Amino acid sequence: MTTADAVPVVFVHGTRFSAGQWSMQLAALRDEFPVVAVDLPGHGERSAQPWSLSAATEIIASAVDSLDRGPTLVVGHSLGGYASLEFARRCPERLRGLILAGASASTRGPWSVPYRWVARLVPRMPADRLARWNDRLLLRLYPREVVEATIRSGDAFHTLPAAWEEVLGRFDAGAMRGVKAPVLILNGEKDTVFRTGETDFARAHPHARVELIPRARHLANFDDPDAFTDAVRRFAHRLSAVD
């Protein structure tokens, strides 16, 4: 398969991060697939843009259009996964496949309570202190080459309250019924929180399956970039094979 025949791929980052989250995947896949990663509203180069799910879906749609290859595989992590679910509902004709990474937990009910508490706490803490803490933690947990693009792009803690406020209470397994394309639920084996709805999410869609990255946590594409990239690659090839 040549790049001209390959499925285009759009990557959508998680809370507080940016397109830099996908630097390892972009580098590994760009010779095989047309690929692009977006900055969601309030993140990265769009740091000054107010958050909204509507704006997020428009950004994803614009990235799909920028590749100019028709329906696209969208890979969304955490917050980006829920934004991708919303995109799938609003723009089904632009979606060829969906990978939900760390985004298969219901955001409704008691599960959301601690996250609402964190969202209210974050604005009370100095943003520069949160950024320093976050960057030190990333460098302690992961090799520099895996996270340096994320750190360089900055942290969007200022957007977290608005983003979580809109997402919390909005998504559960029923959201999968709005997805018309095949779905891969790609989770870290040890991501216990965001795997809580994994089975329900998969059962709610006729063409969804689950794959786990062994020993990986919520940031599975940081924990094992090669395994994560390979899972995306294999799913993209499957999408091409059914055409």
PDB file of C-alpha atoms in Angstrom:
ATOM      1  CA  MET A   1       0.000   0.000   0.000  1.00  0.00           C
ATOM      2  CA  THR A   2       1.276   3.470  -0.889  1.00  0.00           C
ATOM      3  CA  THR A   3       0.597   6.671   1.043  1.00  0.00           C
ATOM      4  CA  ALA A   4      -1.748   7.657  -1.791  1.00  0.00           C
ATOM      5  CA  ASP A   5      -3.942   4.622  -1.038  1.00  0.00           C
ATOM      6  CA  ALA A   6      -3.679   4.749   2.754  1.00  0.00           C
ATOM      7  CA  VAL A   7      -6.326   5.766   5.250  1.00  0.00           C
ATOM      8  CA  PRO A   8      -5.786   9.348   6.488  1.00  0.00           C
ATOM      9  CA  VAL A   9      -5.435   9.716  10.267  1.00  0.00           C
ATOM     10  CA  VAL A  10      -6.254  12.629  12.588  1.00  0.00           C
ATOM     11  CA  PHE A  11      -4.953  12.518  16.176  1.00  0.00           C
ATOM     12  CA  VAL A  12      -6.777  14.364  18.986  1.00  0.00           C
ATOM     13  CA  HIS A  13      -4.958  14.932  22.301  1.00  0.00           C
ATOM     14  CA  GLY A  14      -6.129  14.648  25.895  1.00  0.00           C
ATOM     15  CA  THR A  15      -6.643  17.058  28.788  1.00  0.00           C
ATOM     16  CA  ARG A  16      -4.017  19.812  29.247  1.00  0.00           C
ATOM     17  CA  PHE A  17      -1.841  18.543  26.385  1.00  0.00           C
ATOM     18  CA  SER A  18      -1.594  19.492  22.701  1.00  0.00           C
ATOM     19  CA  ALA A  19      -0.799  18.049  19.296  1.00  0.00           C
ATOM     20  CA  GLY A  20       2.686  17.403  20.692  1.00  0.00           C
ATOM     21  CA  GLN A  21       1.265  14.412  22.572  1.00  0.00           C
ATOM     22  CA  TRP A  22       1.363  12.504  19.278  1.00  0.00           C
ATOM     23  CA  SER A  23       4.926  13.304  18.191  1.00  0.00           C
ATOM     24  CA  MET A  24       6.060   9.677  18.351  1.00  0.00           C
ATOM     25  CA  GLN A  25       3.034   8.422  16.416  1.00  0.00           C
ATOM     26  CA  LEU A  26       3.319  11.121  13.753  1.00  0.00           C
ATOM     27  CA  ALA A  27       7.011  10.373  13.211  1.00  0.00           C
ATOM     28  CA  ALA A  28       6.384   6.629  12.963  1.00  0.00           C
ATOM     29  CA  LEU A  29       3.355   6.765  10.661  1.00  0.00           C
ATOM     30  CA  ARG A  30       3.876   9.733   8.349  1.00  0.00           C
ATOM     31  CA  ASP A  31       5.656   7.656   5.680  1.00  0.00           C
ATOM     32  CA  GLU A  32       2.712   5.219   5.540  1.00  0.00           C
ATOM     33  CA  PHE A  33      -0.364   7.400   6.062  1.00  0.00           C
ATOM     34  CA  PRO A  34      -1.448  11.013   5.619  1.00  0.00           C
ATOM     35  CA  VAL A  35      -1.419  12.121   9.271  1.00  0.00           C
ATOM     36  CA  VAL A  36      -2.077  15.268  11.274  1.00  0.00           C
ATOM     37  CA  ALA A  37      -2.574  16.121  14.949  1.00  0.00           C
ATOM     38  CA  VAL A  38      -4.771  18.982  16.146  1.00  0.00           C
ATOM     39  CA  ASP A  39      -4.717  21.438  19.028  1.00  0.00           C
ATOM     40  CA  LEU A  40      -8.140  21.552  20.677  1.00  0.00           C
ATOM     41  CA  PRO A  41      -9.629  24.899  21.798  1.00  0.00           C
ATOM     42  CA  GLY A  42      -7.692  26.348  24.732  1.00  0.00           C
ATOM     43  CA  HIS A  43      -4.686  24.083  24.095  1.00  0.00           C
ATOM     44  CA  GLY A  44      -1.332  24.464  22.352  1.00  0.00           C
ATOM     45  CA  GLU A  45      -1.404  27.078  19.605  1.00  0.00           C
ATOM     46  CA  ARG A  46      -5.099  27.625  20.347  1.00  0.00           C
ATOM     47  CA  SER A  47      -4.441  28.434  23.986  1.00  0.00           C
ATOM     48  CA  ALA A  48      -6.377  31.701  23.799  1.00  0.00           C
ATOM     49  CA  GLN A  49      -9.468  30.163  22.182  1.00  0.00           C
ATOM     50  CA  PRO A  50     -12.332  29.401  24.569  1.00  0.00           C
ATOM     51  CA  TRP A  51     -13.158  25.747  25.029  1.00  0.00           C
ATOM     52  CA  SER A  52     -16.347  24.231  23.631  1.00  0.00           C
ATOM     53  CA  LEU A  53     -17.231  20.825  22.224  1.00  0.00           C
ATOM     54  CA  SER A  54     -18.706  22.556  19.198  1.00  0.00           C
ATOM     55  CA  ALA A  55     -15.397  24.294  18.491  1.00  0.00           C
ATOM     56  CA  ALA A  56     -13.529  21.035  19.107  1.00  0.00           C
ATOM     57  CA  THR A  57     -15.606  19.176  16.523  1.00  0.00           C
ATOM     58  CA  GLU A  58     -15.105  21.992  14.028  1.00  0.00           C
ATOM     59  CA  ILE A  59     -11.338  21.743  14.516  1.00  0.00           C
ATOM     60  CA  ILE A  60     -11.404  17.990  13.948  1.00  0.00           C
ATOM     61  CA  ALA A  61     -13.554  18.484  10.858  1.00  0.00           C
ATOM     62  CA  SER A  62     -11.124  21.103   9.523  1.00  0.00           C
ATOM     63  CA  ALA A  63      -8.222  18.686  10.040  1.00  0.00           C
ATOM     64  CA  VAL A  64     -10.103  15.997   8.112  1.00  0.00           C
ATOM     65  CA  ASP A  65     -10.738  18.469   5.300  1.00  0.00           C
ATOM     66  CA  SER A  66      -7.092  19.601   5.312  1.00  0.00           C
ATOM     67  CA  LEU A  67      -5.954  16.081   4.433  1.00  0.00           C
ATOM     68  CA  ASP A  68      -8.342  16.184   1.458  1.00  0.00           C
ATOM     69  CA  ARG A  69      -8.694  12.409   1.387  1.00  0.00           C
ATOM     70  CA  GLY A  70     -12.332  11.902   2.318  1.00  0.00           C
ATOM     71  CA  PRO A  71     -13.525  10.047   5.420  1.00  0.00           C
ATOM     72  CA  THR A  72     -10.749   9.739   7.982  1.00  0.00           C
ATOM     73  CA  LEU A  73      -9.626   7.592  10.896  1.00  0.00           C
ATOM     74  CA  VAL A  74      -9.812   9.730  14.040  1.00  0.00           C
ATOM     75  CA  VAL A  75      -7.732   8.756  17.091  1.00  0.00           C
ATOM     76  CA  GLY A  76      -8.816  10.494  20.303  1.00  0.00           C
ATOM     77  CA  HIS A  77      -7.259  10.194  23.743  1.00  0.00           C
ATOM     78  CA  SER A  78      -9.218  10.926  26.948  1.00  0.00           C
ATOM     79  CA  LEU A  79     -10.772  14.403  26.503  1.00  0.00           C
ATOM     80  CA  GLY A  80      -9.908  14.083  22.815  1.00  0.00           C
ATOM     81  CA  GLY A  81     -11.690  10.737  22.729  1.00  0.00           C
ATOM     82  CA  TYR A  82     -14.918  12.244  23.982  1.00  0.00           C
ATOM     83  CA  ALA A  83     -14.528  15.145  21.544  1.00  0.00           C
ATOM     84  CA  SER A  84     -14.034  12.559  18.792  1.00  0.00           C
ATOM     85  CA  LEU A  85     -17.242  10.796  19.861  1.00  0.00           C
ATOM     86  CA  GLU A  86     -19.044  14.109  19.470  1.00  0.00           C
ATOM     87  CA  PHE A  87     -17.432  14.598  16.056  1.00  0.00           C
ATOM     88  CA  ALA A  88     -18.578  11.096  15.051  1.00  0.00           C
ATOM     89  CA  ARG A  89     -22.155  11.997  15.966  1.00  0.00           C
ATOM     90  CA  ARG A  90     -22.141  15.348  14.202  1.00  0.00           C
ATOM     91  CA  CYS A  91     -20.105  14.449  11.113  1.00  0.00           C
ATOM     92  CA  PRO A  92     -20.651  10.739  10.354  1.00  0.00           C
ATOM     93  CA  GLU A  93     -19.918  11.205   6.664  1.00  0.00           C
ATOM     94  CA  ARG A  94     -16.382  12.363   7.455  1.00  0.00           C
ATOM     95  CA  LEU A  95     -15.483   9.380   9.656  1.00  0.00           C
ATOM     96  CA  ARG A  96     -13.917   6.179   8.334  1.00  0.00           C
ATOM     97  CA  GLY A  97     -12.974   4.723  11.701  1.00  0.00           C
ATOM     98  CA  LEU A  98     -12.607   5.757  15.339  1.00  0.00           C
ATOM     99  CA  ILE A  99     -10.020   4.831  17.955  1.00  0.00           C
ATOM    100  CA  LEU A 100     -10.986   5.701  21.532  1.00  0.00           C
ATOM    101  CA  ALA A 101      -7.916   5.646  23.778  1.00  0.00           C
ATOM    102  CA  GLY A 102      -8.524   6.114  27.494  1.00  0.00           C
ATOM    103  CA  ALA A 103     -12.068   7.278  26.759  1.00  0.00           C
ATOM    104  CA  SER A 104     -14.310   4.322  27.533  1.00  0.00           C
ATOM    105  CA  ALA A 105     -15.644   5.381  30.932  1.00  0.00           C
ATOM    106  CA  SER A 106     -19.050   6.925  31.429  1.00  0.00           C
ATOM    107  CA  THR A 107     -18.791  10.593  32.359  1.00  0.00           C
ATOM    108  CA  ARG A 108     -22.197  10.432  34.050  1.00  0.00           C
ATOM    109  CA  GLY A 109     -23.147   9.603  37.632  1.00  0.00           C
ATOM    110  CA  PRO A 110     -20.965   9.128  40.736  1.00  0.00           C
ATOM    111  CA  TRP A 111     -17.805   8.538  38.687  1.00  0.00           C
ATOM    112  CA  SER A 112     -17.770  12.221  37.738  1.00  0.00           C
ATOM    113  CA  VAL A 113     -17.791  13.582  41.304  1.00  0.00           C
ATOM    114  CA  PRO A 114     -14.005  13.578  41.981  1.00  0.00           C
ATOM    115  CA  TYR A 115     -13.359  15.068  38.550  1.00  0.00           C
ATOM    116  CA  ARG A 116     -15.758  17.920  39.206  1.00  0.00           C
ATOM    117  CA  TRP A 117     -13.926  18.525  42.486  1.00  0.00           C
ATOM    118  CA  VAL A 118     -10.558  18.657  40.679  1.00  0.00           C
ATOM    119  CA  ALA A 119     -11.999  20.999  38.043  1.00  0.00           C
ATOM    120  CA  ARG A 120     -13.067  23.419  40.775  1.00  0.00           C
ATOM    121  CA  LEU A 121      -9.714  23.145  42.571  1.00  0.00           C
ATOM    122  CA  VAL A 122      -7.425  23.759  39.575  1.00  0.00           C
ATOM    123  CA  PRO A 123      -8.247  27.510  39.154  1.00  0.00           C
ATOM    124  CA  ARG A 124      -7.210  28.109  42.773  1.00  0.00           C
ATOM    125  CA  MET A 125      -3.646  26.936  42.097  1.00  0.00           C
ATOM    126  CA  PRO A 126      -1.001  29.002  40.236  1.00  0.00           C
ATOM    127  CA  ALA A 127      -0.810  27.822  36.631  1.00  0.00           C
ATOM    128  CA  ASP A 128       2.995  28.038  36.544  1.00  0.00           C
ATOM    129  CA  ARG A 129       3.259  25.782  39.589  1.00  0.00           C
ATOM    130  CA  LEU A 130       0.931  23.223  38.018  1.00  0.00           C
ATOM    131  CA  ALA A 131       2.969  23.332  34.799  1.00  0.00           C
ATOM    132  CA  ARG A 132       6.277  22.807  36.615  1.00  0.00           C
ATOM    133  CA  TRP A 133       4.822  19.901  38.579  1.00  0.00           C
ATOM    134  CA  ASN A 134       3.355  18.352  35.451  1.00  0.00           C
ATOM    135  CA  ASP A 135       6.576  18.662  33.442  1.00  0.00           C
ATOM    136  CA  ARG A 136       8.692  17.167  36.232  1.00  0.00           C
ATOM    137  CA  LEU A 137       6.261  14.272  36.533  1.00  0.00           C
ATOM    138  CA  LEU A 138       6.325  13.570  32.792  1.00  0.00           C
ATOM    139  CA  LEU A 139      10.128  13.558  32.728  1.00  0.00           C
ATOM    140  CA  ARG A 140      10.233  11.263  35.744  1.00  0.00           C
ATOM    141  CA  LEU A 141       7.859   8.764  34.161  1.00  0.00           C
ATOM    142  CA  TYR A 142       8.876   8.822  30.490  1.00  0.00           C
ATOM    143  CA  PRO A 143      11.963   9.213  28.272  1.00  0.00           C
ATOM    144  CA  ARG A 144      12.577  12.816  27.243  1.00  0.00           C
ATOM    145  CA  GLU A 145      12.138  12.065  23.542  1.00  0.00           C
ATOM    146  CA  VAL A 146       8.615  10.787  24.231  1.00  0.00           C
ATOM    147  CA  VAL A 147       7.370  13.879  26.087  1.00  0.00           C
ATOM    148  CA  GLU A 148       9.576  16.775  24.994  1.00  0.00           C
ATOM    149  CA  ALA A 149       7.137  17.937  22.274  1.00  0.00           C
ATOM    150  CA  THR A 150       4.318  17.893  24.818  1.00  0.00           C
ATOM    151  CA  ILE A 151       6.332  19.909  27.329  1.00  0.00           C
ATOM    152  CA  ARG A 152       7.480  22.374  24.663  1.00  0.00           C
ATOM    153  CA  SER A 153       3.868  23.065  23.657  1.00  0.00           C
ATOM    154  CA  GLY A 154       2.895  24.026  27.208  1.00  0.00           C
ATOM    155  CA  ASP A 155       0.156  22.904  29.582  1.00  0.00           C
ATOM    156  CA  ALA A 156      -3.478  23.999  29.310  1.00  0.00           C
ATOM    157  CA  PHE A 157      -4.600  23.766  32.923  1.00  0.00           C
ATOM    158  CA  HIS A 158      -6.561  27.000  32.464  1.00  0.00           C
ATOM    159  CA  THR A 159      -8.896  25.165  30.056  1.00  0.00           C
ATOM    160  CA  LEU A 160      -9.430  22.087  32.225  1.00  0.00           C
ATOM    161  CA  PRO A 161     -12.414  23.389  34.262  1.00  0.00           C
ATOM    162  CA  ALA A 162     -14.465  24.417  31.216  1.00  0.00           C
ATOM    163  CA  ALA A 163     -13.572  21.288  29.238  1.00  0.00           C
ATOM    164  CA  TRP A 164     -14.402  18.878  32.030  1.00  0.00           C
ATOM    165  CA  GLU A 165     -17.543  20.762  32.974  1.00  0.00           C
ATOM    166  CA  GLU A 166     -18.923  20.244  29.490  1.00  0.00           C
ATOM    167  CA  VAL A 167     -17.812  16.621  29.100  1.00  0.00           C
ATOM    168  CA  LEU A 168     -18.818  15.419  32.566  1.00  0.00           C
ATOM    169  CA  GLY A 169     -22.412  14.254  32.607  1.00  0.00           C
ATOM    170  CA  ARG A 170     -22.586  14.049  28.817  1.00  0.00           C
ATOM    171  CA  PHE A 171     -21.161  10.707  27.645  1.00  0.00           C
ATOM    172  CA  ASP A 172     -21.900   7.073  28.357  1.00  0.00           C
ATOM    173  CA  ALA A 173     -21.967   3.876  26.306  1.00  0.00           C
ATOM    174  CA  GLY A 174     -25.067   5.145  24.537  1.00  0.00           C
ATOM    175  CA  ALA A 175     -22.861   7.633  22.689  1.00  0.00           C
ATOM    176  CA  MET A 176     -21.442   4.714  20.727  1.00  0.00           C
ATOM    177  CA  ARG A 177     -24.770   4.329  18.939  1.00  0.00           C
ATOM    178  CA  GLY A 178     -24.073   7.603  17.163  1.00  0.00           C
ATOM    179  CA  VAL A 179     -20.883   6.204  15.596  1.00  0.00           C
ATOM    180  CA  LYS A 180     -21.479   4.751  12.125  1.00  0.00           C
ATOM    181  CA  ALA A 181     -17.886   3.648  11.460  1.00  0.00           C
ATOM    182  CA  PRO A 182     -15.844   0.769  12.949  1.00  0.00           C
ATOM    183  CA  VAL A 183     -14.396   1.457  16.413  1.00  0.00           C
ATOM    184  CA  LEU A 184     -11.284   0.288  18.233  1.00  0.00           C
ATOM    185  CA  ILE A 185     -11.298   0.828  21.998  1.00  0.00           C
ATOM    186  CA  LEU A 186      -7.577   1.035  22.722  1.00  0.00           C
ATOM    187  CA  ASN A 187      -6.743   1.182  26.429  1.00  0.00           C
ATOM    188  CA  GLY A 188      -3.765   0.768  28.677  1.00  0.00           C
ATOM    189  CA  GLU A 189      -4.082  -2.500  30.577  1.00  0.00           C
ATOM    190  CA  LYS A 190      -3.622  -0.667  33.890  1.00  0.00           C
ATOM    191  CA  ASP A 191      -5.901   2.292  33.106  1.00  0.00           C
ATOM    192  CA  THR A 192      -8.447   1.087  35.643  1.00  0.00           C
ATOM    193  CA  VAL A 193     -10.545   4.267  35.754  1.00  0.00           C
ATOM    194  CA  PHE A 194     -11.065   4.732  32.036  1.00  0.00           C
ATOM    195  CA  ARG A 195     -11.597   1.026  31.444  1.00  0.00           C
ATOM    196  CA  THR A 196     -14.652   0.960  33.722  1.00  0.00           C
ATOM    197  CA  GLY A 197     -17.097   1.242  30.828  1.00  0.00           C
ATOM    198  CA  GLU A 198     -14.959  -0.637  28.329  1.00  0.00           C
ATOM    199  CA  THR A 199     -17.286  -3.645  27.974  1.00  0.00           C
ATOM    200  CA  ASP A 200     -20.440  -1.517  27.827  1.00  0.00           C
ATOM    201  CA  PHE A 201     -18.938   0.796  25.207  1.00  0.00           C
ATOM    202  CA  ALA A 202     -17.912  -2.169  23.053  1.00  0.00           C
ATOM    203  CA  ARG A 203     -21.289  -3.891  23.365  1.00  0.00           C
ATOM    204  CA  ALA A 204     -23.125  -0.709  22.358  1.00  0.00           C
ATOM    205  CA  HIS A 205     -21.566  -0.755  18.872  1.00  0.00           C
ATOM    206  CA  PRO A 206     -21.924  -3.590  16.335  1.00  0.00           C
ATOM    207  CA  HIS A 207     -18.421  -3.109  14.951  1.00  0.00           C
ATOM    208  CA  ALA A 208     -16.341  -2.273  18.035  1.00  0.00           C
ATOM    209  CA  ARG A 209     -13.576  -4.299  19.588  1.00  0.00           C
ATOM    210  CA  VAL A 210     -11.212  -3.827  22.513  1.00  0.00           C
ATOM    211  CA  GLU A 211      -7.426  -3.985  22.461  1.00  0.00           C
ATOM    212  CA  LEU A 212      -5.151  -3.468  25.472  1.00  0.00           C
ATOM    213  CA  ILE A 213      -1.593  -2.168  25.623  1.00  0.00           C
ATOM    214  CA  PRO A 214       0.100  -4.499  28.159  1.00  0.00           C
ATOM    215  CA  ARG A 215       1.267  -2.843  31.390  1.00  0.00           C
ATOM    216  CA  ALA A 216       0.336   0.624  30.080  1.00  0.00           C
ATOM    217  CA  ARG A 217      -1.661   3.184  32.071  1.00  0.00           C
ATOM    218  CA  HIS A 218      -3.850   6.095  30.989  1.00  0.00           C
ATOM    219  CA  LEU A 219      -1.146   7.643  28.812  1.00  0.00           C
ATOM    220  CA  ALA A 220      -0.660   4.428  26.864  1.00  0.00           C
ATOM    221  CA  ASN A 221       0.939   6.176  23.891  1.00  0.00           C
ATOM    222  CA  PHE A 222       3.650   7.452  26.272  1.00  0.00           C
ATOM    223  CA  ASP A 223       4.003   4.195  28.207  1.00  0.00           C
ATOM    224  CA  ASP A 224       4.565   2.135  25.053  1.00  0.00           C
ATOM    225  CA  PRO A 225       4.728   4.305  21.935  1.00  0.00           C
ATOM    226  CA  ASP A 226       5.620   1.418  19.636  1.00  0.00           C
ATOM    227  CA  ALA A 227       2.742  -0.816  20.759  1.00  0.00           C
ATOM    228  CA  PHE A 228       0.271   2.066  20.552  1.00  0.00           C
ATOM    229  CA  THR A 229       1.488   3.037  17.090  1.00  0.00           C
ATOM    230  CA  ASP A 230       1.314  -0.559  15.899  1.00  0.00           C
ATOM    231  CA  ALA A 231      -2.306  -0.844  17.089  1.00  0.00           C
ATOM    232  CA  VAL A 232      -3.220   2.299  15.114  1.00  0.00           C
ATOM    233  CA  ARG A 233      -1.374   0.984  12.072  1.00  0.00           C
ATOM    234  CA  ARG A 234      -3.123  -2.403  12.137  1.00  0.00           C
ATOM    235  CA  PHE A 235      -6.561  -0.833  12.561  1.00  0.00           C
ATOM    236  CA  ALA A 236      -5.910   1.575   9.688  1.00  0.00           C
ATOM    237  CA  HIS A 237      -4.884  -1.326   7.445  1.00  0.00           C
ATOM    238  CA  ARG A 238      -8.076  -3.192   8.378  1.00  0.00           C
ATOM    239  CA  LEU A 239     -10.122  -0.179   7.339  1.00  0.00           C
ATOM    240  CA  SER A 240      -8.361  -0.181   3.969  1.00  0.00           C
ATOM    241  CA  ALA A 241      -8.941  -3.903   3.549  1.00  0.00           C
ATOM    242  CA  VAL A 242     -12.736  -3.606   3.817  1.00  0.00           C
ATOM    243  CA  ASP A 243     -12.953  -1.006   1.029  1.00  0.00           C
TER     244      ASP A 243
END
